[in-house]
mmCIF file of C-alpha atoms and ligand atoms in Angstrom:
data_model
loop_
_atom_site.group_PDB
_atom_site.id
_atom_site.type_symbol
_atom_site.label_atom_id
_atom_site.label_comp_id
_atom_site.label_asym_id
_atom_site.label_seq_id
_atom_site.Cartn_x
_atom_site.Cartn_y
_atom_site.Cartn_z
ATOM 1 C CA UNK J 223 101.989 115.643 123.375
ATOM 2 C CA UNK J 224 105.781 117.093 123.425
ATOM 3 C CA UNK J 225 106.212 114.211 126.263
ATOM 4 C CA UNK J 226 105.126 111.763 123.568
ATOM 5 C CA UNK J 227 107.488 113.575 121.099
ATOM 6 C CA UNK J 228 110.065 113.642 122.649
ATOM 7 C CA UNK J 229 110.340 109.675 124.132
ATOM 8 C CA UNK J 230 109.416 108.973 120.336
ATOM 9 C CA UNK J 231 112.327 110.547 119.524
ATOM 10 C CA UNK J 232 114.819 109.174 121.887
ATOM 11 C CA UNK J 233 113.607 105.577 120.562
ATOM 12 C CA UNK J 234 114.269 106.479 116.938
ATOM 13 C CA UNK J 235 118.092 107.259 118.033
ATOM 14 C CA UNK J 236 118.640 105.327 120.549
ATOM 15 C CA UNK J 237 116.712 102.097 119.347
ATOM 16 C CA UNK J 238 115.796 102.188 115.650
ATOM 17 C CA UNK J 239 118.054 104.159 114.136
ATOM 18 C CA UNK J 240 121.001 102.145 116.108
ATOM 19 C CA UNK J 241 119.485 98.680 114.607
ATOM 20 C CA UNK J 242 119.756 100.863 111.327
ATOM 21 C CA UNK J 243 123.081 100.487 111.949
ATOM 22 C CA UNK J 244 123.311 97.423 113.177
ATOM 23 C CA UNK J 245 121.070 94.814 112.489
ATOM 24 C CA UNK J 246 120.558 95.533 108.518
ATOM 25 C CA UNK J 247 122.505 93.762 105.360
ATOM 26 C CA UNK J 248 122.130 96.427 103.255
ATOM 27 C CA UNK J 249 122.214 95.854 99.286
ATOM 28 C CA UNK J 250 126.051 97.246 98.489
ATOM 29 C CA UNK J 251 124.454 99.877 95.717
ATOM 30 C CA UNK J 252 121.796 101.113 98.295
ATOM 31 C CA UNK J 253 123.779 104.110 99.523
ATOM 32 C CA UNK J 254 125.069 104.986 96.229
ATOM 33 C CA UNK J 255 121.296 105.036 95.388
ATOM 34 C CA UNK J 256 120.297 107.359 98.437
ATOM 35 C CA UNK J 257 123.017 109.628 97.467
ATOM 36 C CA UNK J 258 122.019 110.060 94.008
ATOM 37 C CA UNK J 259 118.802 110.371 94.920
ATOM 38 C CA UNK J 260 119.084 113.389 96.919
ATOM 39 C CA UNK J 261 121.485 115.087 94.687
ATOM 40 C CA UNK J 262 118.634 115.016 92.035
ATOM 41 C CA UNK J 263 116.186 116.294 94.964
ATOM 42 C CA UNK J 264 113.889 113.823 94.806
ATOM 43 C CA UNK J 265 111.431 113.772 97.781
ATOM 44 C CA UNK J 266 112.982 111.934 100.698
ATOM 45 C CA UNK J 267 109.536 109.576 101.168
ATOM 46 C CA UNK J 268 111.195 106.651 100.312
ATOM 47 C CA UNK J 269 110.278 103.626 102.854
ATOM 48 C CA UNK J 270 112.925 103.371 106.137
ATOM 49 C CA UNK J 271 115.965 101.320 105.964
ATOM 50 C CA UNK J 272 113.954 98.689 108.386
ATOM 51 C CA UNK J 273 111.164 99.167 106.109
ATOM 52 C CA UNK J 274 112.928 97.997 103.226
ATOM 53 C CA UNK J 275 114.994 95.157 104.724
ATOM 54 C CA UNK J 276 111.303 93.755 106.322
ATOM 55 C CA UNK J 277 109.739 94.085 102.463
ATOM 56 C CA UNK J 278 113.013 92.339 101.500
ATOM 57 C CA UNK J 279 112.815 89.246 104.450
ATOM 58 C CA UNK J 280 108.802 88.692 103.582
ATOM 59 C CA UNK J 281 109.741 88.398 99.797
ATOM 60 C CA UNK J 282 112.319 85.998 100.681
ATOM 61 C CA UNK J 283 109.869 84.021 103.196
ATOM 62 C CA UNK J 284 107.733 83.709 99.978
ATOM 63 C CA UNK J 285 110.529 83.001 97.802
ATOM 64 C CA UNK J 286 109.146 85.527 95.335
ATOM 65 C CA UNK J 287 110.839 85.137 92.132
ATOM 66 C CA UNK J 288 108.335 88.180 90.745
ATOM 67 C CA UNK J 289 107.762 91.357 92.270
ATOM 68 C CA UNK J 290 105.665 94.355 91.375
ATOM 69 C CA UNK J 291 105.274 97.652 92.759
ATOM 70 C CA UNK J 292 103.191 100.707 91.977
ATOM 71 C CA UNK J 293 105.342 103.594 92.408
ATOM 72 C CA UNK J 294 109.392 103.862 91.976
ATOM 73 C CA UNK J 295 110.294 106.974 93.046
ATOM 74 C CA UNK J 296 114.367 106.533 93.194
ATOM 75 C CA UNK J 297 113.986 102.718 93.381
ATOM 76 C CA UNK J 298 115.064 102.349 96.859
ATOM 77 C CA UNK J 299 112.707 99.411 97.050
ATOM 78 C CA UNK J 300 113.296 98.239 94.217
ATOM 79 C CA UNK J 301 116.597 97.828 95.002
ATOM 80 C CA UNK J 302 116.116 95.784 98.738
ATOM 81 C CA UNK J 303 113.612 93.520 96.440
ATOM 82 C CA UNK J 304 116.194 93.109 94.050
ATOM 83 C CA UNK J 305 119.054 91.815 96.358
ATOM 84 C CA UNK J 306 116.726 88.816 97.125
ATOM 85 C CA UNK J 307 117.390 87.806 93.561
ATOM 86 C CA UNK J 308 113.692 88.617 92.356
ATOM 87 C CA UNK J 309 112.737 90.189 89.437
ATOM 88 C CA UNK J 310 111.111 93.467 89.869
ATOM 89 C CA UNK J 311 108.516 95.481 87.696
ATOM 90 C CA UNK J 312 107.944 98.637 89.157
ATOM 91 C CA UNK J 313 105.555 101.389 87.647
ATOM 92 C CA UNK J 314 106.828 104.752 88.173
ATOM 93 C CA UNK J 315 104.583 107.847 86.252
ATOM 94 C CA UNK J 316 107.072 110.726 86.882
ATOM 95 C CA UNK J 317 109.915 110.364 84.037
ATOM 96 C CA UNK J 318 112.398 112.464 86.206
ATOM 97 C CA UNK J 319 112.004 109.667 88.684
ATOM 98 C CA UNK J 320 112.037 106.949 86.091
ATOM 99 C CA UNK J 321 115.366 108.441 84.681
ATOM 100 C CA UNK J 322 117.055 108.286 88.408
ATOM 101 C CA UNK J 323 115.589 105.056 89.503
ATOM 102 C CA UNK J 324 117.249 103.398 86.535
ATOM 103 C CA UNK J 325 120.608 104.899 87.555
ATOM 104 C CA UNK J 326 120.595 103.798 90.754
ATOM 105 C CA UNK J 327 119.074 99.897 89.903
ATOM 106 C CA UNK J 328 122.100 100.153 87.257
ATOM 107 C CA UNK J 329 123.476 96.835 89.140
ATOM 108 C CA UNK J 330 120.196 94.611 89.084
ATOM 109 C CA UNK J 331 119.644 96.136 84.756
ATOM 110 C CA UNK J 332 118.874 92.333 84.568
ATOM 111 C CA UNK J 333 116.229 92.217 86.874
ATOM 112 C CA UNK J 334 114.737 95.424 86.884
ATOM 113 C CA UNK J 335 111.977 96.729 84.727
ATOM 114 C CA UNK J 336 110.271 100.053 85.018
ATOM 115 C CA UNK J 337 107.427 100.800 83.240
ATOM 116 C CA UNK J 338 106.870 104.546 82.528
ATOM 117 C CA UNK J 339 103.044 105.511 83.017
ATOM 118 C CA UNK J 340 100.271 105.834 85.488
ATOM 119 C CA UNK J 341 99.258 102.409 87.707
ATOM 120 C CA UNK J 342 95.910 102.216 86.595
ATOM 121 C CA UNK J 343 97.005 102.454 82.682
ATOM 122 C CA UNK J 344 99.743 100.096 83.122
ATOM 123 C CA UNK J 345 98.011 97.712 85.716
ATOM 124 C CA UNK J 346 95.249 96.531 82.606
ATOM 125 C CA UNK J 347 98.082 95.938 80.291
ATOM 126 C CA UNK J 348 100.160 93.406 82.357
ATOM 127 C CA UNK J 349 96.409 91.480 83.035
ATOM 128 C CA UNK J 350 96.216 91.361 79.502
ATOM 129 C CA UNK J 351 100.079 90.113 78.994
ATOM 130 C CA UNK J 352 98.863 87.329 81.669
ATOM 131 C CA UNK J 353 101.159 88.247 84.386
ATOM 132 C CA UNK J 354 101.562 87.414 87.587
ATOM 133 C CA UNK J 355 103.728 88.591 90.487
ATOM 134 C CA UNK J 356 104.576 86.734 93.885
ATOM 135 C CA UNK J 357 104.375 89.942 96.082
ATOM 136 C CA UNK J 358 103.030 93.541 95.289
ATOM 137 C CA UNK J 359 103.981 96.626 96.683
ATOM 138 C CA UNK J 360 101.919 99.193 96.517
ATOM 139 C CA UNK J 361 104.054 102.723 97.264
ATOM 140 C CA UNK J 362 101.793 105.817 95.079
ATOM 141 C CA UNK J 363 98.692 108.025 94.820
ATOM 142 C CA UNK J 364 97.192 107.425 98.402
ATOM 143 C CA UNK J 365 93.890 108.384 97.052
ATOM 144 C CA UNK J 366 93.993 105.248 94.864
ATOM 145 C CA UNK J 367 95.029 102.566 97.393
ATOM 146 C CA UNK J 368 91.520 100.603 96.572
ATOM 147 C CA UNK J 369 92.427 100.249 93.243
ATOM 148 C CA UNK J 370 95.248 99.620 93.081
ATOM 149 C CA UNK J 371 94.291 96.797 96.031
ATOM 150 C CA UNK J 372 91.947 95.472 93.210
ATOM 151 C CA UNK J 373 94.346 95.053 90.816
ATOM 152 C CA UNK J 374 96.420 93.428 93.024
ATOM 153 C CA UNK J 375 94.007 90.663 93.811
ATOM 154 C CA UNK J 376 93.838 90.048 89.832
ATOM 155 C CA UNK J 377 97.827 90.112 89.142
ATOM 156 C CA UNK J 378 99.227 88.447 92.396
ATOM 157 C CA UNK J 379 99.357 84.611 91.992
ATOM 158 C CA UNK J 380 97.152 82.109 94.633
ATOM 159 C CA UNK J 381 98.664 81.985 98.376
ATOM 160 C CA UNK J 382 101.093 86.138 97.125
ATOM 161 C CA UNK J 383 101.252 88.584 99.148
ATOM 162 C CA UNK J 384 99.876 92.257 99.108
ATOM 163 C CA UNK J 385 100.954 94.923 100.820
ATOM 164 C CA UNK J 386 99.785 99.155 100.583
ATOM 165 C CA UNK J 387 102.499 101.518 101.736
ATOM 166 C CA UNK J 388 101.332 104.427 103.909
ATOM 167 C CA UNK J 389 97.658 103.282 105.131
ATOM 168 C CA UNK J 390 97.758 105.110 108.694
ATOM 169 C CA UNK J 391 98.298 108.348 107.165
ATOM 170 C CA UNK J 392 96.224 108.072 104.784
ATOM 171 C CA UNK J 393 93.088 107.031 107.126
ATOM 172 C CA UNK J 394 93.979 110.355 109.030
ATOM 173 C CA UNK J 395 94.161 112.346 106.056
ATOM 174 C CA UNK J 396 91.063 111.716 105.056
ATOM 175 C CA UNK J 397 89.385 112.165 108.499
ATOM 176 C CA UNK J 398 90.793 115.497 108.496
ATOM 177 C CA UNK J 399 89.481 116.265 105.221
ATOM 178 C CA UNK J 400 86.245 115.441 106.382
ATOM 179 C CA UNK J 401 86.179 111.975 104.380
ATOM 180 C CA UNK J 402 86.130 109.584 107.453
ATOM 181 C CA UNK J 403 85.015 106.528 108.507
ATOM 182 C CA UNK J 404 81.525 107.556 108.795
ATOM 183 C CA UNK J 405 81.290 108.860 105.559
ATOM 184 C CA UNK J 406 83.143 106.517 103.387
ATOM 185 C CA UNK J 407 84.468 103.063 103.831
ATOM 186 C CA UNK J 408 87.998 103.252 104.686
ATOM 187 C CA UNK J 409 90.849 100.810 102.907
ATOM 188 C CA UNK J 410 91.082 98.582 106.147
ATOM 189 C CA UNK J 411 87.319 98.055 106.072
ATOM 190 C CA UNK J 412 87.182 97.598 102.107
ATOM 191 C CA UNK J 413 89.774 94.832 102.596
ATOM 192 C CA UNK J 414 88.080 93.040 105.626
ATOM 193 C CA UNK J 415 84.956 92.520 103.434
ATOM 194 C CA UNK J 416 86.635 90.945 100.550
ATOM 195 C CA UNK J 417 86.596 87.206 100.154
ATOM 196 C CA UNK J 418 89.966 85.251 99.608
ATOM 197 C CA UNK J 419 92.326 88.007 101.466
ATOM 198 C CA UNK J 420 93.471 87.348 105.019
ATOM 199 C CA UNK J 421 94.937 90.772 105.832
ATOM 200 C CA UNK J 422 96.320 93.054 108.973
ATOM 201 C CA UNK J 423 98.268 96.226 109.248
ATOM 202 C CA UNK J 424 101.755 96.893 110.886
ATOM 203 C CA UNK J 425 101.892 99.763 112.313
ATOM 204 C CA UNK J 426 105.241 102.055 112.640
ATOM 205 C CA UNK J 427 107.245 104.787 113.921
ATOM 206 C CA UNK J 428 106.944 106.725 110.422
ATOM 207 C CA UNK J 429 110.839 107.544 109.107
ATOM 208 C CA UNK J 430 109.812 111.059 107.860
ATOM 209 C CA UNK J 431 109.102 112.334 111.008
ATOM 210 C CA UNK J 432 109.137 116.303 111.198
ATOM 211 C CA UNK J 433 105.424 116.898 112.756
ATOM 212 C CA UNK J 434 103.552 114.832 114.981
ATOM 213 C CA UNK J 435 100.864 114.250 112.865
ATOM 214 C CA UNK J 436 103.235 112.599 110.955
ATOM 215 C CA UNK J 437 105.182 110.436 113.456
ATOM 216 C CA UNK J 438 103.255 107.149 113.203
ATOM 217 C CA UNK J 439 102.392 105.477 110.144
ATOM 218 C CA UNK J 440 101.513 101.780 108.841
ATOM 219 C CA UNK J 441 101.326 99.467 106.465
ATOM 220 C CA UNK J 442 98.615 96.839 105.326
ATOM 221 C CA UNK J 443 100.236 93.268 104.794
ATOM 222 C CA UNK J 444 97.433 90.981 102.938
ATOM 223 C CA UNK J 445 97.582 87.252 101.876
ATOM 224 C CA UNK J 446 95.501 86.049 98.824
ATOM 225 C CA UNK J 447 93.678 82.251 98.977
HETATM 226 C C1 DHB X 736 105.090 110.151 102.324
HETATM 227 C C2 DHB X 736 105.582 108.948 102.723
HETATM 228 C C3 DHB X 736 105.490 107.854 101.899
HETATM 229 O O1 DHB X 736 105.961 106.634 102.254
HETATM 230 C C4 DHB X 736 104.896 107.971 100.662
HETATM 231 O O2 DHB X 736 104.804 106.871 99.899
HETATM 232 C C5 DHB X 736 104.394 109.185 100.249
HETATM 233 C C6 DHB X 736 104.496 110.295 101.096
HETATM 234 C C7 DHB X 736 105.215 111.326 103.224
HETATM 235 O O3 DHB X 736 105.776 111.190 104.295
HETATM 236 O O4 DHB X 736 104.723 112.368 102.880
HETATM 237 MG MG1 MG X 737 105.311 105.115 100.919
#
């Protein structure tokens, strides 16, 4: 396992972290945005620089013009959605969090909206307001990935995309605590049997990466008919 470790490590610097560096456009406010971020201590579980210029590419590919995600935090995503010229809603329930993100999405005020409140309050409301989004992102409460999958399928418009942040970790998470495969249908499996979704999961080096049950993670990517 340290073997593993250790050549996982040597590819994050010598390989990832160097196309980081290399390869990436960034947004020009982004590292403003990082710094503020952890000078308010916020927890550093944003997505990965590669993360957020991929989320960024596949919203372009779609030519989203609306984006929504479930869960802010700083707004680091919301900021690599922004820079595609989209217009982001982004539900954030932590008003600390709310207060920073807003700071740091200061340049996009025109096309950034974030809602105050938890997902599955706020998700009924914008059914009910009749909108619709060309690509959710769905970043919070791990426990309610299902959900928040379901209200996906009801806000994103015909041929959007859906994708759930963190679905590898949470799969092992709940194996450890005894909620596994065999005893409850896990999100991958949920998804597969529902009609109208093409879906698949990319899988990743995970960017916070201090224990080795953390070092790979993965994210479901989903089309809707
Ligand atoms: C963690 C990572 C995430 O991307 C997230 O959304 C929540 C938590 C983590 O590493 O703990
Ligand atoms: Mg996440």
């Amino acid at each position: 396992m340290a073997e593993i470790t250790e050549r996982v490590q040597k590819l994050m610097t010598h390989v990832i972290d160097h196309a980081e560096t290399t390869l990436l456009h960034p947004p020009s406010t982004l590292s403003a945005a990082v710094e503020n971020t952890k000078k308010h201590k916020l927890p550093p579980i944003a997505v990965s620089p590669l993360q957020g210029q991929a989320l960024a590419i596949q919203a372009q590919l779609i030519k989203a013009k609306n984006v929504l995600e479930i869960g802010t935090l700083g707004g680091y995503s919301t900021i690599w959605f922004a820079s595609t010229g989209a217009n982001v809603t982004s539900i954030e329930i932590n008003p600390k969090h709310r207060d920073i993100a807003l700071e740091n999405c200061a340049a996009y005020r025109d096309q950034v909206e974030i809602v105050l409140g938890a997902a599955l309050d706020v998700l009924p409301i914008l059914e009910a307001e009749g909108r619709k989004f060309d690509l959710i992102f769905m970043d919070a409460s791990w426990d309610e990935q299902w959900k928040y999958f379901e209200w996906g399928m009801k806000l994103v418009r015909k041929g959007g995309c859906l994708f759930v942040d963190n679905v590898v970790r949470s799969i092992l998470e709940d194996e450890e605590e005894g909620k596994g495969p065999a005893v409850q249908e896990t999100l991958l499996q949920k998804v597969g049997r529902t009609p109208g979704v093409t879906a698949s999961l990319v899988p990743m080096v995970a960017p916070h990466r201090q224990t080795v049950d953390e070092l790979f993670d993965g994210y479901l990517i989903a089309v809707v008919d």
